[in-house]
Amino acid sequence: MLKQATEEATRAIEEAQAGRSIAEQAQKVAENKLVAAEKMLVEERKKTEVLKSQLEASKKASENALERNTQTILALQKDLGQSKAALSTATEDFKASAESL
């Protein structure tokens, strides 16, 4: 009876130790996965920051190009107005010259 109880207790201890070993292995796997996920998160954050920086630079370049284009359009409109005025004056001068002939 004592021998049987000792054997059962020994088996129970061995099973508990095996269960503990399995639990420790599972915990180690979970910890490794967590570390890997944290590393991936850090890398994704770095990529996000790079993309954000590139987006800001692109936005700034677009704004600068838009401003330059706006200034060019305004200058061309001014030149067109001056050209129309010069053409009108030349047309009037030509008409006056033609009438005097």
PDB file as gemmi writes it, atoms N, CA and C in Angstrom:
CRYST1    1.000    1.000    1.000  90.00  90.00  90.00 P 1                      
ATOM      1  N   MET A   1       0.816  -1.194   0.000  1.00  0.00           N  
ATOM      2  CA  MET A   1       0.000   0.000   0.000  1.00  0.00           C  
ATOM      3  C   MET A   1       0.862   1.261   0.000  1.00  0.00           C  
ATOM      4  N   LEU A   2       1.881   1.272   0.860  1.00  0.00           N  
ATOM      5  CA  LEU A   2       2.792   2.406   0.905  1.00  0.00           C  
ATOM      6  C   LEU A   2       3.583   2.496  -0.390  1.00  0.00           C  
ATOM      7  N   LYS A   3       3.978   1.343  -0.888  1.00  0.00           N  
ATOM      8  CA  LYS A   3       4.718   1.305  -2.155  1.00  0.00           C  
ATOM      9  C   LYS A   3       3.855   1.851  -3.281  1.00  0.00           C  
ATOM     10  N   GLN A   4       2.602   1.443  -3.330  1.00  0.00           N  
ATOM     11  CA  GLN A   4       1.684   1.905  -4.378  1.00  0.00           C  
ATOM     12  C   GLN A   4       1.457   3.411  -4.255  1.00  0.00           C  
ATOM     13  N   ALA A   5       1.297   3.902  -3.075  1.00  0.00           N  
ATOM     14  CA  ALA A   5       1.096   5.336  -2.861  1.00  0.00           C  
ATOM     15  C   ALA A   5       2.339   6.110  -3.285  1.00  0.00           C  
ATOM     16  N   THR A   6       3.508   5.550  -2.983  1.00  0.00           N  
ATOM     17  CA  THR A   6       4.770   6.195  -3.366  1.00  0.00           C  
ATOM     18  C   THR A   6       4.897   6.238  -4.882  1.00  0.00           C  
ATOM     19  N   GLU A   7       4.551   5.137  -5.537  1.00  0.00           N  
ATOM     20  CA  GLU A   7       4.613   5.083  -7.000  1.00  0.00           C  
ATOM     21  C   GLU A   7       3.640   6.083  -7.623  1.00  0.00           C  
ATOM     22  N   GLU A   8       2.442   6.166  -7.075  1.00  0.00           N  
ATOM     23  CA  GLU A   8       1.453   7.116  -7.595  1.00  0.00           C  
ATOM     24  C   GLU A   8       1.917   8.551  -7.381  1.00  0.00           C  
ATOM     25  N   ALA A   9       2.495   8.790  -6.223  1.00  0.00           N  
ATOM     26  CA  ALA A   9       3.010  10.136  -5.936  1.00  0.00           C  
ATOM     27  C   ALA A   9       4.161  10.467  -6.871  1.00  0.00           C  
ATOM     28  N   THR A  10       5.018   9.493  -7.123  1.00  0.00           N  
ATOM     29  CA  THR A  10       6.149   9.702  -8.033  1.00  0.00           C  
ATOM     30  C   THR A  10       5.643  10.006  -9.435  1.00  0.00           C  
ATOM     31  N   ARG A  11       4.643   9.235  -9.902  1.00  0.00           N  
ATOM     32  CA  ARG A  11       4.058   9.484 -11.227  1.00  0.00           C  
ATOM     33  C   ARG A  11       3.416  10.870 -11.283  1.00  0.00           C  
ATOM     34  N   ALA A  12       2.738  11.225 -10.236  1.00  0.00           N  
ATOM     35  CA  ALA A  12       2.090  12.542 -10.198  1.00  0.00           C  
ATOM     36  C   ALA A  12       3.135  13.650 -10.269  1.00  0.00           C  
ATOM     37  N   ILE A  13       4.248  13.454  -9.554  1.00  0.00           N  
ATOM     38  CA  ILE A  13       5.335  14.446  -9.591  1.00  0.00           C  
ATOM     39  C   ILE A  13       5.932  14.511 -10.987  1.00  0.00           C  
ATOM     40  N   GLU A  14       6.169  13.355 -11.604  1.00  0.00           N  
ATOM     41  CA  GLU A  14       6.735  13.315 -12.957  1.00  0.00           C  
ATOM     42  C   GLU A  14       5.794  13.984 -13.957  1.00  0.00           C  
ATOM     43  N   GLU A  15       4.503  13.720 -13.832  1.00  0.00           N  
ATOM     44  CA  GLU A  15       3.521  14.338 -14.731  1.00  0.00           C  
ATOM     45  C   GLU A  15       3.468  15.849 -14.514  1.00  0.00           C  
ATOM     46  N   ALA A  16       3.556  16.249 -13.262  1.00  0.00           N  
ATOM     47  CA  ALA A  16       3.547  17.684 -12.960  1.00  0.00           C  
ATOM     48  C   ALA A  16       4.789  18.358 -13.533  1.00  0.00           C  
ATOM     49  N   GLN A  17       5.938  17.667 -13.397  1.00  0.00           N  
ATOM     50  CA  GLN A  17       7.177  18.227 -13.946  1.00  0.00           C  
ATOM     51  C   GLN A  17       7.109  18.302 -15.468  1.00  0.00           C  
ATOM     52  N   ALA A  18       6.544  17.294 -16.097  1.00  0.00           N  
ATOM     53  CA  ALA A  18       6.396  17.302 -17.558  1.00  0.00           C  
ATOM     54  C   ALA A  18       5.457  18.426 -17.972  1.00  0.00           C  
ATOM     55  N   GLY A  19       4.359  18.579 -17.236  1.00  0.00           N  
ATOM     56  CA  GLY A  19       3.426  19.670 -17.529  1.00  0.00           C  
ATOM     57  C   GLY A  19       4.083  21.024 -17.353  1.00  0.00           C  
ATOM     58  N   ARG A  20       4.893  21.136 -16.314  1.00  0.00           N  
ATOM     59  CA  ARG A  20       5.607  22.396 -16.075  1.00  0.00           C  
ATOM     60  C   ARG A  20       6.584  22.676 -17.209  1.00  0.00           C  
ATOM     61  N   SER A  21       7.286  21.650 -17.648  1.00  0.00           N  
ATOM     62  CA  SER A  21       8.240  21.797 -18.751  1.00  0.00           C  
ATOM     63  C   SER A  21       7.529  22.250 -20.025  1.00  0.00           C  
ATOM     64  N   ILE A  22       6.387  21.646 -20.297  1.00  0.00           N  
ATOM     65  CA  ILE A  22       5.604  22.032 -21.481  1.00  0.00           C  
ATOM     66  C   ILE A  22       5.138  23.476 -21.350  1.00  0.00           C  
ATOM     67  N   ALA A  23       4.679  23.844 -20.161  1.00  0.00           N  
ATOM     68  CA  ALA A  23       4.220  25.219 -19.937  1.00  0.00           C  
ATOM     69  C   ALA A  23       5.371  26.214 -20.107  1.00  0.00           C  
ATOM     70  N   GLU A  24       6.555  25.844 -19.608  1.00  0.00           N  
ATOM     71  CA  GLU A  24       7.723  26.726 -19.759  1.00  0.00           C  
ATOM     72  C   GLU A  24       8.099  26.882 -21.228  1.00  0.00           C  
ATOM     73  N   GLN A  25       8.038  25.786 -21.976  1.00  0.00           N  
ATOM     74  CA  GLN A  25       8.337  25.850 -23.409  1.00  0.00           C  
ATOM     75  C   GLN A  25       7.314  26.722 -24.131  1.00  0.00           C  
ATOM     76  N   ALA A  26       6.056  26.569 -23.790  1.00  0.00           N  
ATOM     77  CA  ALA A  26       5.008  27.383 -24.415  1.00  0.00           C  
ATOM     78  C   ALA A  26       5.202  28.856 -24.070  1.00  0.00           C  
ATOM     79  N   GLN A  27       5.589  29.120 -22.825  1.00  0.00           N  
ATOM     80  CA  GLN A  27       5.840  30.506 -22.421  1.00  0.00           C  
ATOM     81  C   GLN A  27       7.015  31.077 -23.211  1.00  0.00           C  
ATOM     82  N   LYS A  28       8.064  30.290 -23.390  1.00  0.00           N  
ATOM     83  CA  LYS A  28       9.238  30.745 -24.143  1.00  0.00           C  
ATOM     84  C   LYS A  28       8.851  31.046 -25.593  1.00  0.00           C  
ATOM     85  N   VAL A  29       8.047  30.176 -26.199  1.00  0.00           N  
ATOM     86  CA  VAL A  29       7.582  30.400 -27.572  1.00  0.00           C  
ATOM     87  C   VAL A  29       6.769  31.688 -27.640  1.00  0.00           C  
ATOM     88  N   ALA A  30       5.881  31.877 -26.673  1.00  0.00           N  
ATOM     89  CA  ALA A  30       5.054  33.086 -26.655  1.00  0.00           C  
ATOM     90  C   ALA A  30       5.924  34.333 -26.484  1.00  0.00           C  
ATOM     91  N   GLU A  31       6.930  34.252 -25.614  1.00  0.00           N  
ATOM     92  CA  GLU A  31       7.839  35.389 -25.419  1.00  0.00           C  
ATOM     93  C   GLU A  31       8.608  35.695 -26.699  1.00  0.00           C  
ATOM     94  N   ASN A  32       9.068  34.661 -27.385  1.00  0.00           N  
ATOM     95  CA  ASN A  32       9.794  34.861 -28.647  1.00  0.00           C  
ATOM     96  C   ASN A  32       8.902  35.508 -29.696  1.00  0.00           C  
ATOM     97  N   LYS A  33       7.657  35.069 -29.751  1.00  0.00           N  
ATOM     98  CA  LYS A  33       6.714  35.664 -30.705  1.00  0.00           C  
ATOM     99  C   LYS A  33       6.447  37.120 -30.359  1.00  0.00           C  
ATOM    100  N   LEU A  34       6.346  37.413 -29.072  1.00  0.00           N  
ATOM    101  CA  LEU A  34       6.125  38.790 -28.634  1.00  0.00           C  
ATOM    102  C   LEU A  34       7.310  39.673 -29.008  1.00  0.00           C  
ATOM    103  N   VAL A  35       8.514  39.183 -28.790  1.00  0.00           N  
ATOM    104  CA  VAL A  35       9.714  39.948 -29.152  1.00  0.00           C  
ATOM    105  C   VAL A  35       9.745  40.188 -30.660  1.00  0.00           C  
ATOM    106  N   ALA A  36       9.430  39.158 -31.432  1.00  0.00           N  
ATOM    107  CA  ALA A  36       9.412  39.310 -32.892  1.00  0.00           C  
ATOM    108  C   ALA A  36       8.351  40.319 -33.317  1.00  0.00           C  
ATOM    109  N   ALA A  37       7.185  40.263 -32.691  1.00  0.00           N  
ATOM    110  CA  ALA A  37       6.116  41.217 -33.029  1.00  0.00           C  
ATOM    111  C   ALA A  37       6.526  42.641 -32.666  1.00  0.00           C  
ATOM    112  N   GLU A  38       7.196  42.807 -31.535  1.00  0.00           N  
ATOM    113  CA  GLU A  38       7.666  44.138 -31.137  1.00  0.00           C  
ATOM    114  C   GLU A  38       8.694  44.673 -32.128  1.00  0.00           C  
ATOM    115  N   LYS A  39       9.594  43.802 -32.583  1.00  0.00           N  
ATOM    116  CA  LYS A  39      10.592  44.218 -33.579  1.00  0.00           C  
ATOM    117  C   LYS A  39       9.909  44.633 -34.877  1.00  0.00           C  
ATOM    118  N   MET A  40       8.907  43.859 -35.295  1.00  0.00           N  
ATOM    119  CA  MET A  40       8.178  44.201 -36.521  1.00  0.00           C  
ATOM    120  C   MET A  40       7.465  45.536 -36.360  1.00  0.00           C  
ATOM    121  N   LEU A  41       6.897  45.763 -35.188  1.00  0.00           N  
ATOM    122  CA  LEU A  41       6.203  47.017 -34.923  1.00  0.00           C  
ATOM    123  C   LEU A  41       7.165  48.194 -35.003  1.00  0.00           C  
ATOM    124  N   VAL A  42       8.348  48.039 -34.434  1.00  0.00           N  
ATOM    125  CA  VAL A  42       9.357  49.101 -34.498  1.00  0.00           C  
ATOM    126  C   VAL A  42       9.735  49.377 -35.949  1.00  0.00           C  
ATOM    127  N   GLU A  43       9.938  48.320 -36.729  1.00  0.00           N  
ATOM    128  CA  GLU A  43      10.292  48.495 -38.141  1.00  0.00           C  
ATOM    129  C   GLU A  43       9.166  49.182 -38.909  1.00  0.00           C  
ATOM    130  N   GLU A  44       7.942  48.793 -38.646  1.00  0.00           N  
ATOM    131  CA  GLU A  44       6.801  49.421 -39.325  1.00  0.00           C  
ATOM    132  C   GLU A  44       6.684  50.893 -38.947  1.00  0.00           C  
ATOM    133  N   ARG A  45       6.969  51.198 -37.700  1.00  0.00           N  
ATOM    134  CA  ARG A  45       6.942  52.605 -37.280  1.00  0.00           C  
ATOM    135  C   ARG A  45       8.020  53.400 -38.003  1.00  0.00           C  
ATOM    136  N   LYS A  46       9.203  52.799 -38.143  1.00  0.00           N  
ATOM    137  CA  LYS A  46      10.283  53.474 -38.877  1.00  0.00           C  
ATOM    138  C   LYS A  46       9.865  53.717 -40.325  1.00  0.00           C  
ATOM    139  N   LYS A  47       9.292  52.693 -40.952  1.00  0.00           N  
ATOM    140  CA  LYS A  47       8.835  52.836 -42.339  1.00  0.00           C  
ATOM    141  C   LYS A  47       7.769  53.919 -42.445  1.00  0.00           C  
ATOM    142  N   THR A  48       6.863  53.945 -41.476  1.00  0.00           N  
ATOM    143  CA  THR A  48       5.802  54.953 -41.473  1.00  0.00           C  
ATOM    144  C   THR A  48       6.391  56.349 -41.361  1.00  0.00           C  
ATOM    145  N   GLU A  49       7.396  56.514 -40.516  1.00  0.00           N  
ATOM    146  CA  GLU A  49       8.036  57.822 -40.354  1.00  0.00           C  
ATOM    147  C   GLU A  49       8.738  58.248 -41.644  1.00  0.00           C  
ATOM    148  N   VAL A  50       9.393  57.303 -42.307  1.00  0.00           N  
ATOM    149  CA  VAL A  50      10.063  57.613 -43.574  1.00  0.00           C  
ATOM    150  C   VAL A  50       9.027  58.037 -44.614  1.00  0.00           C  
ATOM    151  N   LEU A  51       7.938  57.278 -44.716  1.00  0.00           N  
ATOM    152  CA  LEU A  51       6.884  57.613 -45.679  1.00  0.00           C  
ATOM    153  C   LEU A  51       6.249  58.958 -45.354  1.00  0.00           C  
ATOM    154  N   LYS A  52       6.057  59.220 -44.076  1.00  0.00           N  
ATOM    155  CA  LYS A  52       5.491  60.501 -43.658  1.00  0.00           C  
ATOM    156  C   LYS A  52       6.425  61.641 -44.051  1.00  0.00           C  
ATOM    157  N   SER A  53       7.712  61.447 -43.843  1.00  0.00           N  
ATOM    158  CA  SER A  53       8.697  62.462 -44.213  1.00  0.00           C  
ATOM    159  C   SER A  53       8.707  62.687 -45.724  1.00  0.00           C  
ATOM    160  N   GLN A  54       8.648  61.595 -46.475  1.00  0.00           N  
ATOM    161  CA  GLN A  54       8.622  61.707 -47.934  1.00  0.00           C  
ATOM    162  C   GLN A  54       7.355  62.413 -48.399  1.00  0.00           C  
ATOM    163  N   LEU A  55       6.243  62.115 -47.768  1.00  0.00           N  
ATOM    164  CA  LEU A  55       4.980  62.762 -48.115  1.00  0.00           C  
ATOM    165  C   LEU A  55       5.053  64.261 -47.851  1.00  0.00           C  
ATOM    166  N   GLU A  56       5.619  64.651 -46.718  1.00  0.00           N  
ATOM    167  CA  GLU A  56       5.756  66.070 -46.394  1.00  0.00           C  
ATOM    168  C   GLU A  56       6.655  66.772 -47.414  1.00  0.00           C  
ATOM    169  N   ALA A  57       7.759  66.117 -47.791  1.00  0.00           N  
ATOM    170  CA  ALA A  57       8.663  66.701 -48.778  1.00  0.00           C  
ATOM    171  C   ALA A  57       7.960  66.849 -50.124  1.00  0.00           C  
ATOM    172  N   SER A  58       7.207  65.830 -50.511  1.00  0.00           N  
ATOM    173  CA  SER A  58       6.468  65.877 -51.773  1.00  0.00           C  
ATOM    174  C   SER A  58       5.416  66.979 -51.742  1.00  0.00           C  
ATOM    175  N   LYS A  59       4.730  67.100 -50.622  1.00  0.00           N  
ATOM    176  CA  LYS A  59       3.714  68.141 -50.476  1.00  0.00           C  
ATOM    177  C   LYS A  59       4.353  69.518 -50.596  1.00  0.00           C  
ATOM    178  N   LYS A  60       5.489  69.710 -49.943  1.00  0.00           N  
ATOM    179  CA  LYS A  60       6.183  70.997 -49.993  1.00  0.00           C  
ATOM    180  C   LYS A  60       6.634  71.293 -51.428  1.00  0.00           C  
ATOM    181  N   ALA A  61       7.169  70.291 -52.118  1.00  0.00           N  
ATOM    182  CA  ALA A  61       7.601  70.480 -53.502  1.00  0.00           C  
ATOM    183  C   ALA A  61       6.412  70.837 -54.393  1.00  0.00           C  
ATOM    184  N   SER A  62       5.278  70.193 -54.173  1.00  0.00           N  
ATOM    185  CA  SER A  62       4.073  70.495 -54.957  1.00  0.00           C  
ATOM    186  C   SER A  62       3.592  71.918 -54.701  1.00  0.00           C  
ATOM    187  N   GLU A  63       3.624  72.316 -53.432  1.00  0.00           N  
ATOM    188  CA  GLU A  63       3.214  73.681 -53.100  1.00  0.00           C  
ATOM    189  C   GLU A  63       4.137  74.704 -53.763  1.00  0.00           C  
ATOM    190  N   ASN A  64       5.440  74.424 -53.744  1.00  0.00           N  
ATOM    191  CA  ASN A  64       6.403  75.328 -54.386  1.00  0.00           C  
ATOM    192  C   ASN A  64       6.171  75.397 -55.895  1.00  0.00           C  
ATOM    193  N   ALA A  65       5.932  74.247 -56.514  1.00  0.00           N  
ATOM    194  CA  ALA A  65       5.679  74.214 -57.957  1.00  0.00           C  
ATOM    195  C   ALA A  65       4.395  74.964 -58.289  1.00  0.00           C  
ATOM    196  N   LEU A  66       3.375  74.802 -57.476  1.00  0.00           N  
ATOM    197  CA  LEU A  66       2.116  75.510 -57.691  1.00  0.00           C  
ATOM    198  C   LEU A  66       2.330  77.018 -57.598  1.00  0.00           C  
ATOM    199  N   GLU A  67       3.096  77.448 -56.622  1.00  0.00           N  
ATOM    200  CA  GLU A  67       3.374  78.881 -56.470  1.00  0.00           C  
ATOM    201  C   GLU A  67       4.137  79.418 -57.685  1.00  0.00           C  
ATOM    202  N   ARG A  68       5.154  78.664 -58.136  1.00  0.00           N  
ATOM    203  CA  ARG A  68       5.911  79.091 -59.326  1.00  0.00           C  
ATOM    204  C   ARG A  68       5.000  79.166 -60.545  1.00  0.00           C  
ATOM    205  N   ASN A  69       4.151  78.162 -60.723  1.00  0.00           N  
ATOM    206  CA  ASN A  69       3.232  78.152 -61.865  1.00  0.00           C  
ATOM    207  C   ASN A  69       2.249  79.314 -61.794  1.00  0.00           C  
ATOM    208  N   THR A  70       1.774  79.608 -60.600  1.00  0.00           N  
ATOM    209  CA  THR A  70       0.862  80.739 -60.428  1.00  0.00           C  
ATOM    210  C   THR A  70       1.549  82.042 -60.810  1.00  0.00           C  
ATOM    211  N   GLN A  71       2.781  82.219 -60.364  1.00  0.00           N  
ATOM    212  CA  GLN A  71       3.532  83.432 -60.692  1.00  0.00           C  
ATOM    213  C   GLN A  71       3.784  83.525 -62.202  1.00  0.00           C  
ATOM    214  N   THR A  72       4.075  82.388 -62.828  1.00  0.00           N  
ATOM    215  CA  THR A  72       4.292  82.371 -64.279  1.00  0.00           C  
ATOM    216  C   THR A  72       3.013  82.760 -65.010  1.00  0.00           C  
ATOM    217  N   ILE A  73       1.889  82.215 -64.573  1.00  0.00           N  
ATOM    218  CA  ILE A  73       0.600  82.552 -65.206  1.00  0.00           C  
ATOM    219  C   ILE A  73       0.309  84.035 -65.064  1.00  0.00           C  
ATOM    220  N   LEU A  74       0.532  84.573 -63.872  1.00  0.00           N  
ATOM    221  CA  LEU A  74       0.290  86.006 -63.662  1.00  0.00           C  
ATOM    222  C   LEU A  74       1.185  86.856 -64.563  1.00  0.00           C  
ATOM    223  N   ALA A  75       2.454  86.457 -64.687  1.00  0.00           N  
ATOM    224  CA  ALA A  75       3.377  87.198 -65.550  1.00  0.00           C  
ATOM    225  C   ALA A  75       2.935  87.107 -67.013  1.00  0.00           C  
ATOM    226  N   LEU A  76       2.492  85.917 -67.433  1.00  0.00           N  
ATOM    227  CA  LEU A  76       2.034  85.746 -68.815  1.00  0.00           C  
ATOM    228  C   LEU A  76       0.763  86.554 -69.078  1.00  0.00           C  
ATOM    229  N   GLN A  77      -0.128  86.601 -68.091  1.00  0.00           N  
ATOM    230  CA  GLN A  77      -1.340  87.412 -68.250  1.00  0.00           C  
ATOM    231  C   GLN A  77      -0.978  88.893 -68.389  1.00  0.00           C  
ATOM    232  N   LYS A  78      -0.011  89.322 -67.617  1.00  0.00           N  
ATOM    233  CA  LYS A  78       0.426  90.723 -67.701  1.00  0.00           C  
ATOM    234  C   LYS A  78       1.033  90.996 -69.082  1.00  0.00           C  
ATOM    235  N   ASP A  79       1.898  90.071 -69.531  1.00  0.00           N  
ATOM    236  CA  ASP A  79       2.503  90.226 -70.857  1.00  0.00           C  
ATOM    237  C   ASP A  79       1.434  90.236 -71.942  1.00  0.00           C  
ATOM    238  N   LEU A  80       0.432  89.376 -71.815  1.00  0.00           N  
ATOM    239  CA  LEU A  80      -0.645  89.324 -72.795  1.00  0.00           C  
ATOM    240  C   LEU A  80      -1.401  90.643 -72.816  1.00  0.00           C  
ATOM    241  N   GLY A  81      -1.677  91.185 -71.644  1.00  0.00           N  
ATOM    242  CA  GLY A  81      -2.361  92.481 -71.572  1.00  0.00           C  
ATOM    243  C   GLY A  81      -1.547  93.573 -72.240  1.00  0.00           C  
ATOM    244  N   GLN A  82      -0.240  93.565 -71.996  1.00  0.00           N  
ATOM    245  CA  GLN A  82       0.627  94.568 -72.614  1.00  0.00           C  
ATOM    246  C   GLN A  82       0.686  94.371 -74.124  1.00  0.00           C  
ATOM    247  N   SER A  83       0.732  93.104 -74.551  1.00  0.00           N  
ATOM    248  CA  SER A  83       0.767  92.822 -75.986  1.00  0.00           C  
ATOM    249  C   SER A  83      -0.526  93.265 -76.660  1.00  0.00           C  
ATOM    250  N   LYS A  84      -1.667  93.028 -76.005  1.00  0.00           N  
ATOM    251  CA  LYS A  84      -2.946  93.474 -76.557  1.00  0.00           C  
ATOM    252  C   LYS A  84      -2.980  94.995 -76.671  1.00  0.00           C  
ATOM    253  N   ALA A  85      -2.477  95.662 -75.643  1.00  0.00           N  
ATOM    254  CA  ALA A  85      -2.461  97.131 -75.668  1.00  0.00           C  
ATOM    255  C   ALA A  85      -1.553  97.631 -76.787  1.00  0.00           C  
ATOM    256  N   ALA A  86      -0.391  97.003 -76.942  1.00  0.00           N  
ATOM    257  CA  ALA A  86       0.536  97.406 -78.000  1.00  0.00           C  
ATOM    258  C   ALA A  86      -0.074  97.142 -79.369  1.00  0.00           C  
ATOM    259  N   LEU A  87      -0.761  96.002 -79.519  1.00  0.00           N  
ATOM    260  CA  LEU A  87      -1.405  95.675 -80.791  1.00  0.00           C  
ATOM    261  C   LEU A  87      -2.514  96.673 -81.094  1.00  0.00           C  
ATOM    262  N   SER A  88      -3.272  97.012 -80.085  1.00  0.00           N  
ATOM    263  CA  SER A  88      -4.345  97.990 -80.269  1.00  0.00           C  
ATOM    264  C   SER A  88      -3.774  99.333 -80.707  1.00  0.00           C  
ATOM    265  N   THR A  89      -2.703  99.758 -80.043  1.00  0.00           N  
ATOM    266  CA  THR A  89      -2.062 101.029 -80.413  1.00  0.00           C  
ATOM    267  C   THR A  89      -1.520 100.954 -81.833  1.00  0.00           C  
ATOM    268  N   ALA A  90      -0.875  99.841 -82.171  1.00  0.00           N  
ATOM    269  CA  ALA A  90      -0.321  99.681 -83.516  1.00  0.00           C  
ATOM    270  C   ALA A  90      -1.437  99.672 -84.552  1.00  0.00           C  
ATOM    271  N   THR A  91      -2.559  99.022 -84.220  1.00  0.00           N  
ATOM    272  CA  THR A  91      -3.702  98.991 -85.138  1.00  0.00           C  
ATOM    273  C   THR A  91      -4.250 100.391 -85.356  1.00  0.00           C  
ATOM    274  N   GLU A  92      -4.395 101.153 -84.297  1.00  0.00           N  
ATOM    275  CA  GLU A  92      -4.885 102.531 -84.406  1.00  0.00           C  
ATOM    276  C   GLU A  92      -3.912 103.381 -85.218  1.00  0.00           C  
ATOM    277  N   ASP A  93      -2.613 103.207 -84.944  1.00  0.00           N  
ATOM    278  CA  ASP A  93      -1.606 103.952 -85.714  1.00  0.00           C  
ATOM    279  C   ASP A  93      -1.674 103.580 -87.191  1.00  0.00           C  
ATOM    280  N   PHE A  94      -1.847 102.268 -87.470  1.00  0.00           N  
ATOM    281  CA  PHE A  94      -1.929 101.822 -88.850  1.00  0.00           C  
ATOM    282  C   PHE A  94      -3.165 102.410 -89.534  1.00  0.00           C  
ATOM    283  N   LYS A  95      -4.303 102.392 -88.828  1.00  0.00           N  
ATOM    284  CA  LYS A  95      -5.526 102.963 -89.394  1.00  0.00           C  
ATOM    285  C   LYS A  95      -5.347 104.456 -89.665  1.00  0.00           C  
ATOM    286  N   ALA A  96      -4.729 105.136 -88.717  1.00  0.00           N  
ATOM    287  CA  ALA A  96      -4.513 106.580 -88.892  1.00  0.00           C  
ATOM    288  C   ALA A  96      -3.593 106.834 -90.075  1.00  0.00           C  
ATOM    289  N   SER A  97      -2.557 106.017 -90.208  1.00  0.00           N  
ATOM    290  CA  SER A  97      -1.638 106.176 -91.335  1.00  0.00           C  
ATOM    291  C   SER A  97      -2.342 105.874 -92.648  1.00  0.00           C  
ATOM    292  N   ALA A  98      -3.183 104.824 -92.646  1.00  0.00           N  
ATOM    293  CA  ALA A  98      -3.895 104.447 -93.863  1.00  0.00           C  
ATOM    294  C   ALA A  98      -4.891 105.525 -94.259  1.00  0.00           C  
ATOM    295  N   GLU A  99      -5.537 106.144 -93.295  1.00  0.00           N  
ATOM    296  CA  GLU A  99      -6.507 107.195 -93.594  1.00  0.00           C  
ATOM    297  C   GLU A  99      -5.814 108.451 -94.117  1.00  0.00           C  
ATOM    298  N   SER A 100      -4.605 108.680 -93.645  1.00  0.00           N  
ATOM    299  CA  SER A 100      -3.912 109.894 -94.093  1.00  0.00           C  
ATOM    300  C   SER A 100      -3.336 109.720 -95.488  1.00  0.00           C  
ATOM    301  N   LEU A 101      -3.267 108.522 -95.958  1.00  0.00           N  
ATOM    302  CA  LEU A 101      -2.736 108.304 -97.301  1.00  0.00           C  
ATOM    303  C   LEU A 101      -3.745 108.564 -98.318  1.00  0.00           C  
TER     304      LEU A 101                                                      
END                                                                             
